[in-house]
Amino acid sequence: MKKVQLKNKCSLCGSKDVVKVLDLGNMPNANSFLKKRHFSKENSFPLQASFCKKCKSFGLRHAVSSKLLFKNYVYITGASKPLVEHFEKLANEITENFIHDKNDLVLEIGSNDGSLLKNIGKKARILGVDPAKDIAKKATKSGVPTIASFFNSKFSKSIKDKHGPAKVVVANNVMAHVSDLKDVFLGVKNILREDGVFIFEVHWVGNLLTEGGFDQIYHEHFYYHSLHALKNLLTSIGMNVSDVAFVPIHGQSIRVYAGIKKGTSQAVKNLLKREKEMGLISLTTYKKFSKKIKDNKKKLIKIISEIKKQNKRIVGYGAPAKGNTLLNYFEIGNKIIDYITDTTPSKQGLYTPGTHIPVVSPDILIEDTPDYVLLLSWNYAESILEKEKWLREKGVKFIIPVPKVRIV
Ligand code: DWN
């Protein structure tokens, strides 16, 4: 298996009518945090995106091998409290609206540490599937049975044989991460009951292009979805999008409800109309986006250079995957940022991919007071600013790079 492959046609619809619209240069994988001794062996791959004029999808031009990206994964859902709370709410919605029998099966694709399923286990049968072996093992140990595997149409057959069809299939922040999305959707269709529901959340390209940061673009995310592109693909395999809702996660995501049964809510019609009005199905919009990123780069670099000229210290807050796109593309390295704090134990003690900034426990901030904090986990800004009020009271300023650079 090749480490990286250039795609000369759209992976969703097969059309060759795809246009390159963005080039962020070569970069390592955003979640490939590493040890010092591995610096010289670090991989780096082209990070470019293109727009398909036929099915209106926006995605990467190169596919890095999924094994390389996801087998040894460091990202843990449970490390971000706002996300854990969000999944608790979703679990309640699932059990209240869709589970009527304790024997119903809820299958989660990309279940990570079981943060969602653990809230459902008392009301239904639960099963997680996740390719990260260590995380799957820990989740199983903690009471969420998790198979360490990628999910695809072939694998869905063996799950169905063993566990029966699913009443609910859920997949959050996964549908951007799948190279062969059609095959995964076919797997969902195969395992879903006639009266079942497929619920998935995915970062919305409308947010990425307007408010959200370009930093959501990295090799793990093969696609940046609009409802148009998702609906086109689901319809092509005989599935129906029944409803959609916005959720305030990762800037702004959409939660899509799909199934085999017919019927479409007004919310679906409204969002399709809005996407059209926003130009999300037009090539020009994506071309303009590239310029916007360059302008943001100039603004942030100017602010940071001025701070450094005054010999002030800057540290990073949160080491999310997206932060590594921002740091690498903006060329903000270990000469500018002393260290980055992160609550994920498996990231602490490692260095950021490409920029080689040490990742440490947030406890360091009890002893060490920097002048500025660059908030790389900007999607949790509200909750982090509240949690770290004490730092701001000590005079520490937070630089929030997305959606617009601001200092608070
Ligand atoms: O799609 C993806 C999303 C859903 O999750 C993945 N490809 C990988 C990951 O992306 P991310 O790493 O950008 O996600 P988060 O949830 O924005 O990551 C937040 C990071 O910040 C985590 O490493 C935990 C850390 N954190 C922290 O140090 N202090 C988070 C909070 C809330 C905090 O208070």
PDB file of N, CA and C and ligand atoms in Angstrom, residues 30-31 33 70 73-77 79-83 172-174 176-177 203 215-216 218 220-221 249-250 317-323 341-344 347 360 362 376-380 383-384 387-388, ligand 1:
ATOM      1  N   ALA A  30      -1.618  15.693  10.711  1.00  0.00           N
ATOM      2  CA  ALA A  30      -1.884  16.598  11.834  1.00  0.00           C
ATOM      3  C   ALA A  30      -1.893  15.911  13.200  1.00  0.00           C
ATOM      4  N   ASN A  31      -2.145  14.610  13.232  1.00  0.00           N
ATOM      5  CA  ASN A  31      -2.159  13.920  14.530  1.00  0.00           C
ATOM      6  C   ASN A  31      -0.903  13.083  14.745  1.00  0.00           C
ATOM      7  N   PHE A  33       1.870  13.366  16.244  1.00  0.00           N
ATOM      8  CA  PHE A  33       2.759  13.925  17.275  1.00  0.00           C
ATOM      9  C   PHE A  33       3.912  12.941  17.432  1.00  0.00           C
ATOM     10  N   PHE A  70      -4.698   6.450  10.991  1.00  0.00           N
ATOM     11  CA  PHE A  70      -5.614   6.142  12.098  1.00  0.00           C
ATOM     12  C   PHE A  70      -5.262   4.971  13.013  1.00  0.00           C
ATOM     13  N   TYR A  73      -3.688   6.206  16.876  1.00  0.00           N
ATOM     14  CA  TYR A  73      -4.332   7.511  17.000  1.00  0.00           C
ATOM     15  C   TYR A  73      -4.138   8.070  18.405  1.00  0.00           C
ATOM     16  N   VAL A  74      -3.833   9.387  18.496  1.00  0.00           N
ATOM     17  CA  VAL A  74      -3.637   9.967  19.835  1.00  0.00           C
ATOM     18  C   VAL A  74      -4.849  10.765  20.309  1.00  0.00           C
ATOM     19  N   TYR A  75      -5.788  11.033  19.407  1.00  0.00           N
ATOM     20  CA  TYR A  75      -6.919  11.890  19.790  1.00  0.00           C
ATOM     21  C   TYR A  75      -7.942  11.111  20.612  1.00  0.00           C
ATOM     22  N   ILE A  76      -8.279  11.654  21.781  1.00  0.00           N
ATOM     23  CA  ILE A  76      -9.248  11.013  22.665  1.00  0.00           C
ATOM     24  C   ILE A  76     -10.412  11.975  22.894  1.00  0.00           C
ATOM     25  N   THR A  77     -11.618  11.534  22.571  1.00  0.00           N
ATOM     26  CA  THR A  77     -12.801  12.387  22.742  1.00  0.00           C
ATOM     27  C   THR A  77     -12.919  12.883  24.183  1.00  0.00           C
ATOM     28  N   ALA A  79     -10.970  13.816  26.304  1.00  0.00           N
ATOM     29  CA  ALA A  79     -10.059  14.863  26.799  1.00  0.00           C
ATOM     30  C   ALA A  79     -10.683  16.258  26.699  1.00  0.00           C
ATOM     31  N   SER A  80     -11.791  16.381  25.969  1.00  0.00           N
ATOM     32  CA  SER A  80     -12.430  17.695  25.806  1.00  0.00           C
ATOM     33  C   SER A  80     -13.814  17.669  26.449  1.00  0.00           C
ATOM     34  N   LYS A  81     -13.928  18.319  27.608  1.00  0.00           N
ATOM     35  CA  LYS A  81     -15.181  18.283  28.380  1.00  0.00           C
ATOM     36  C   LYS A  81     -16.404  18.742  27.570  1.00  0.00           C
ATOM     37  N   PRO A  82     -16.284  19.847  26.789  1.00  0.00           N
ATOM     38  CA  PRO A  82     -17.478  20.272  26.038  1.00  0.00           C
ATOM     39  C   PRO A  82     -17.978  19.201  25.065  1.00  0.00           C
ATOM     40  N   LEU A  83     -17.050  18.406  24.530  1.00  0.00           N
ATOM     41  CA  LEU A  83     -17.437  17.358  23.576  1.00  0.00           C
ATOM     42  C   LEU A  83     -18.136  16.207  24.316  1.00  0.00           C
ATOM     43  N   ASN A 172     -19.940  10.038  14.361  1.00  0.00           N
ATOM     44  CA  ASN A 172     -19.663  11.473  14.512  1.00  0.00           C
ATOM     45  C   ASN A 172     -18.231  11.797  14.141  1.00  0.00           C
ATOM     46  N   ASN A 173     -18.069  12.826  13.339  1.00  0.00           N
ATOM     47  CA  ASN A 173     -16.738  13.238  12.905  1.00  0.00           C
ATOM     48  C   ASN A 173     -15.977  12.089  12.268  1.00  0.00           C
ATOM     49  N   VAL A 174     -16.657  11.339  11.445  1.00  0.00           N
ATOM     50  CA  VAL A 174     -16.053  10.190  10.774  1.00  0.00           C
ATOM     51  C   VAL A 174     -16.174  10.320   9.252  1.00  0.00           C
ATOM     52  N   ALA A 176     -15.853  12.635   7.265  1.00  0.00           N
ATOM     53  CA  ALA A 176     -14.829  13.401   6.550  1.00  0.00           C
ATOM     54  C   ALA A 176     -13.554  12.567   6.438  1.00  0.00           C
ATOM     55  N   HIS A 177     -13.474  11.523   7.261  1.00  0.00           N
ATOM     56  CA  HIS A 177     -12.230  10.769   7.415  1.00  0.00           C
ATOM     57  C   HIS A 177     -12.155   9.509   6.554  1.00  0.00           C
ATOM     58  N   HIS A 203     -18.286  18.200  10.229  1.00  0.00           N
ATOM     59  CA  HIS A 203     -18.045  19.634  10.120  1.00  0.00           C
ATOM     60  C   HIS A 203     -18.617  20.113   8.792  1.00  0.00           C
ATOM     61  N   ASP A 215      -7.942  25.747   9.092  1.00  0.00           N
ATOM     62  CA  ASP A 215      -7.099  24.755   9.764  1.00  0.00           C
ATOM     63  C   ASP A 215      -7.787  23.396   9.939  1.00  0.00           C
ATOM     64  N   GLN A 216      -9.093  23.340   9.610  1.00  0.00           N
ATOM     65  CA  GLN A 216      -9.781  22.034   9.637  1.00  0.00           C
ATOM     66  C   GLN A 216      -9.311  21.182   8.455  1.00  0.00           C
ATOM     67  N   TYR A 218      -6.789  19.059   6.814  1.00  0.00           N
ATOM     68  CA  TYR A 218      -5.576  18.254   7.010  1.00  0.00           C
ATOM     69  C   TYR A 218      -5.832  16.852   6.478  1.00  0.00           C
ATOM     70  N   GLU A 220      -6.294  13.919   7.468  1.00  0.00           N
ATOM     71  CA  GLU A 220      -7.325  13.029   8.014  1.00  0.00           C
ATOM     72  C   GLU A 220      -8.686  13.314   7.413  1.00  0.00           C
ATOM     73  N   HIS A 221      -8.892  14.560   7.025  1.00  0.00           N
ATOM     74  CA  HIS A 221     -10.192  14.951   6.473  1.00  0.00           C
ATOM     75  C   HIS A 221     -10.126  14.895   4.954  1.00  0.00           C
ATOM     76  N   ILE A 249     -20.463  22.343  17.176  1.00  0.00           N
ATOM     77  CA  ILE A 249     -19.257  21.569  17.475  1.00  0.00           C
ATOM     78  C   ILE A 249     -18.244  21.797  16.360  1.00  0.00           C
ATOM     79  N   HIS A 250     -16.980  21.961  16.739  1.00  0.00           N
ATOM     80  CA  HIS A 250     -15.910  22.225  15.773  1.00  0.00           C
ATOM     81  C   HIS A 250     -16.261  23.422  14.884  1.00  0.00           C
ATOM     82  N   TYR A 317      -2.198  26.910  23.569  1.00  0.00           N
ATOM     83  CA  TYR A 317      -3.184  26.281  24.454  1.00  0.00           C
ATOM     84  C   TYR A 317      -4.003  25.304  23.619  1.00  0.00           C
ATOM     85  N   GLY A 318      -3.875  24.011  23.959  1.00  0.00           N
ATOM     86  CA  GLY A 318      -4.550  22.969  23.194  1.00  0.00           C
ATOM     87  C   GLY A 318      -3.674  22.577  22.012  1.00  0.00           C
ATOM     88  N   ALA A 319      -3.529  21.271  21.837  1.00  0.00           N
ATOM     89  CA  ALA A 319      -2.767  20.782  20.678  1.00  0.00           C
ATOM     90  C   ALA A 319      -3.696  19.947  19.792  1.00  0.00           C
ATOM     91  N   PRO A 320      -4.759  20.591  19.256  1.00  0.00           N
ATOM     92  CA  PRO A 320      -5.669  19.841  18.386  1.00  0.00           C
ATOM     93  C   PRO A 320      -4.991  19.555  17.050  1.00  0.00           C
ATOM     94  N   ALA A 321      -5.532  18.607  16.333  1.00  0.00           N
ATOM     95  CA  ALA A 321      -5.002  18.298  15.007  1.00  0.00           C
ATOM     96  C   ALA A 321      -4.987  19.553  14.152  1.00  0.00           C
ATOM     97  N   LYS A 322      -6.101  20.304  14.190  1.00  0.00           N
ATOM     98  CA  LYS A 322      -6.223  21.487  13.335  1.00  0.00           C
ATOM     99  C   LYS A 322      -5.122  22.511  13.613  1.00  0.00           C
ATOM    100  N   GLY A 323      -4.686  22.577  14.881  1.00  0.00           N
ATOM    101  CA  GLY A 323      -3.630  23.513  15.255  1.00  0.00           C
ATOM    102  C   GLY A 323      -2.368  23.274  14.447  1.00  0.00           C
ATOM    103  N   THR A 341       0.159  23.496  25.829  1.00  0.00           N
ATOM    104  CA  THR A 341      -0.455  22.642  26.855  1.00  0.00           C
ATOM    105  C   THR A 341      -1.607  21.862  26.225  1.00  0.00           C
ATOM    106  N   ASP A 342      -1.803  20.627  26.691  1.00  0.00           N
ATOM    107  CA  ASP A 342      -2.953  19.839  26.214  1.00  0.00           C
ATOM    108  C   ASP A 342      -3.358  18.840  27.291  1.00  0.00           C
ATOM    109  N   THR A 343      -4.674  18.658  27.409  1.00  0.00           N
ATOM    110  CA  THR A 343      -5.201  17.765  28.450  1.00  0.00           C
ATOM    111  C   THR A 343      -5.101  16.283  28.079  1.00  0.00           C
ATOM    112  N   THR A 344      -4.708  15.969  26.827  1.00  0.00           N
ATOM    113  CA  THR A 344      -4.663  14.557  26.408  1.00  0.00           C
ATOM    114  C   THR A 344      -3.363  13.907  26.875  1.00  0.00           C
ATOM    115  N   LYS A 347      -0.727  12.845  24.292  1.00  0.00           N
ATOM    116  CA  LYS A 347      -0.006  13.864  23.494  1.00  0.00           C
ATOM    117  C   LYS A 347       1.128  14.484  24.324  1.00  0.00           C
ATOM    118  N   VAL A 360       2.845  19.731  26.603  1.00  0.00           N
ATOM    119  CA  VAL A 360       2.972  19.455  28.039  1.00  0.00           C
ATOM    120  C   VAL A 360       1.603  19.525  28.719  1.00  0.00           C
ATOM    121  N   PRO A 362      -1.324  20.923  31.110  1.00  0.00           N
ATOM    122  CA  PRO A 362      -1.722  22.298  31.456  1.00  0.00           C
ATOM    123  C   PRO A 362      -1.259  22.713  32.856  1.00  0.00           C
ATOM    124  N   LEU A 376      -5.130  27.454  20.261  1.00  0.00           N
ATOM    125  CA  LEU A 376      -5.260  26.609  19.062  1.00  0.00           C
ATOM    126  C   LEU A 376      -6.577  25.824  19.082  1.00  0.00           C
ATOM    127  N   SER A 377      -7.094  25.527  20.290  1.00  0.00           N
ATOM    128  CA  SER A 377      -8.407  24.856  20.397  1.00  0.00           C
ATOM    129  C   SER A 377      -9.494  25.920  20.411  1.00  0.00           C
ATOM    130  N   TRP A 378      -9.507  26.755  19.382  1.00  0.00           N
ATOM    131  CA  TRP A 378     -10.422  27.903  19.321  1.00  0.00           C
ATOM    132  C   TRP A 378     -11.879  27.496  19.326  1.00  0.00           C
ATOM    133  N   ASN A 379     -12.154  26.255  18.919  1.00  0.00           N
ATOM    134  CA  ASN A 379     -13.548  25.801  18.884  1.00  0.00           C
ATOM    135  C   ASN A 379     -14.151  25.666  20.275  1.00  0.00           C
ATOM    136  N   TYR A 380     -13.303  25.630  21.305  1.00  0.00           N
ATOM    137  CA  TYR A 380     -13.818  25.568  22.680  1.00  0.00           C
ATOM    138  C   TYR A 380     -13.528  26.888  23.405  1.00  0.00           C
ATOM    139  N   SER A 383     -15.666  28.000  26.574  1.00  0.00           N
ATOM    140  CA  SER A 383     -15.486  27.223  27.813  1.00  0.00           C
ATOM    141  C   SER A 383     -14.055  27.352  28.351  1.00  0.00           C
ATOM    142  N   ILE A 384     -13.070  27.470  27.462  1.00  0.00           N
ATOM    143  CA  ILE A 384     -11.677  27.593  27.925  1.00  0.00           C
ATOM    144  C   ILE A 384     -11.446  28.964  28.585  1.00  0.00           C
ATOM    145  N   LYS A 387     -12.859  28.747  31.975  1.00  0.00           N
ATOM    146  CA  LYS A 387     -12.029  27.894  32.847  1.00  0.00           C
ATOM    147  C   LYS A 387     -10.736  28.604  33.251  1.00  0.00           C
ATOM    148  N   GLU A 388     -10.165  29.373  32.324  1.00  0.00           N
ATOM    149  CA  GLU A 388      -8.857  29.990  32.570  1.00  0.00           C
ATOM    150  C   GLU A 388      -8.949  31.470  32.936  1.00  0.00           C
TER     151      GLU A 388
HETATM  152  O1  DWN B   1     -12.299  15.355  13.022  1.00  0.00           O
HETATM  153  C1  DWN B   1     -11.605  15.324  14.001  1.00  0.00           C
HETATM  154  C2  DWN B   1     -12.087  15.970  15.208  1.00  0.00           C
HETATM  155  C3  DWN B   1     -13.492  15.699  15.478  1.00  0.00           C
HETATM  156  O2  DWN B   1     -11.315  15.683  16.326  1.00  0.00           O
HETATM  157  C4  DWN B   1     -10.326  14.632  14.038  1.00  0.00           C
HETATM  158  N1  DWN B   1      -9.774  14.459  12.775  1.00  0.00           N
HETATM  159  C5  DWN B   1      -9.388  14.931  15.126  1.00  0.00           C
HETATM  160  C6  DWN B   1      -9.936  15.843  16.157  1.00  0.00           C
HETATM  161  O3  DWN B   1      -9.655  17.156  15.758  1.00  0.00           O
HETATM  162  P1  DWN B   1      -9.009  18.174  16.770  1.00  0.00           P
HETATM  163  O4  DWN B   1      -7.821  17.537  17.372  1.00  0.00           O
HETATM  164  O5  DWN B   1      -8.848  19.441  16.056  1.00  0.00           O
HETATM  165  O6  DWN B   1     -10.219  18.194  17.832  1.00  0.00           O
HETATM  166  P2  DWN B   1     -10.546  19.053  19.073  1.00  0.00           P
HETATM  167  O7  DWN B   1     -11.660  18.367  19.785  1.00  0.00           O
HETATM  168  O8  DWN B   1     -10.756  20.461  18.743  1.00  0.00           O
HETATM  169  O9  DWN B   1      -9.246  18.957  19.998  1.00  0.00           O
HETATM  170  C7  DWN B   1      -9.100  19.741  21.140  1.00  0.00           C
HETATM  171  C8  DWN B   1      -7.737  19.522  21.757  1.00  0.00           C
HETATM  172  O10 DWN B   1      -7.578  20.470  22.778  1.00  0.00           O
HETATM  173  C9  DWN B   1      -7.586  18.147  22.391  1.00  0.00           C
HETATM  174  O11 DWN B   1      -6.264  17.693  22.177  1.00  0.00           O
HETATM  175  C10 DWN B   1      -7.813  18.411  23.871  1.00  0.00           C
HETATM  176  C11 DWN B   1      -7.349  19.827  24.027  1.00  0.00           C
HETATM  177  N2  DWN B   1      -8.049  20.595  25.064  1.00  0.00           N
HETATM  178  C12 DWN B   1      -7.316  21.153  26.092  1.00  0.00           C
HETATM  179  O12 DWN B   1      -6.077  20.979  26.154  1.00  0.00           O
HETATM  180  N3  DWN B   1      -7.984  21.874  27.043  1.00  0.00           N
HETATM  181  C13 DWN B   1      -9.403  20.784  24.963  1.00  0.00           C
HETATM  182  C14 DWN B   1     -10.069  21.520  25.924  1.00  0.00           C
HETATM  183  C15 DWN B   1     -11.555  21.742  25.832  1.00  0.00           C
HETATM  184  C16 DWN B   1      -9.334  22.074  27.019  1.00  0.00           C
HETATM  185  O13 DWN B   1      -9.893  22.735  27.922  1.00  0.00           O
END
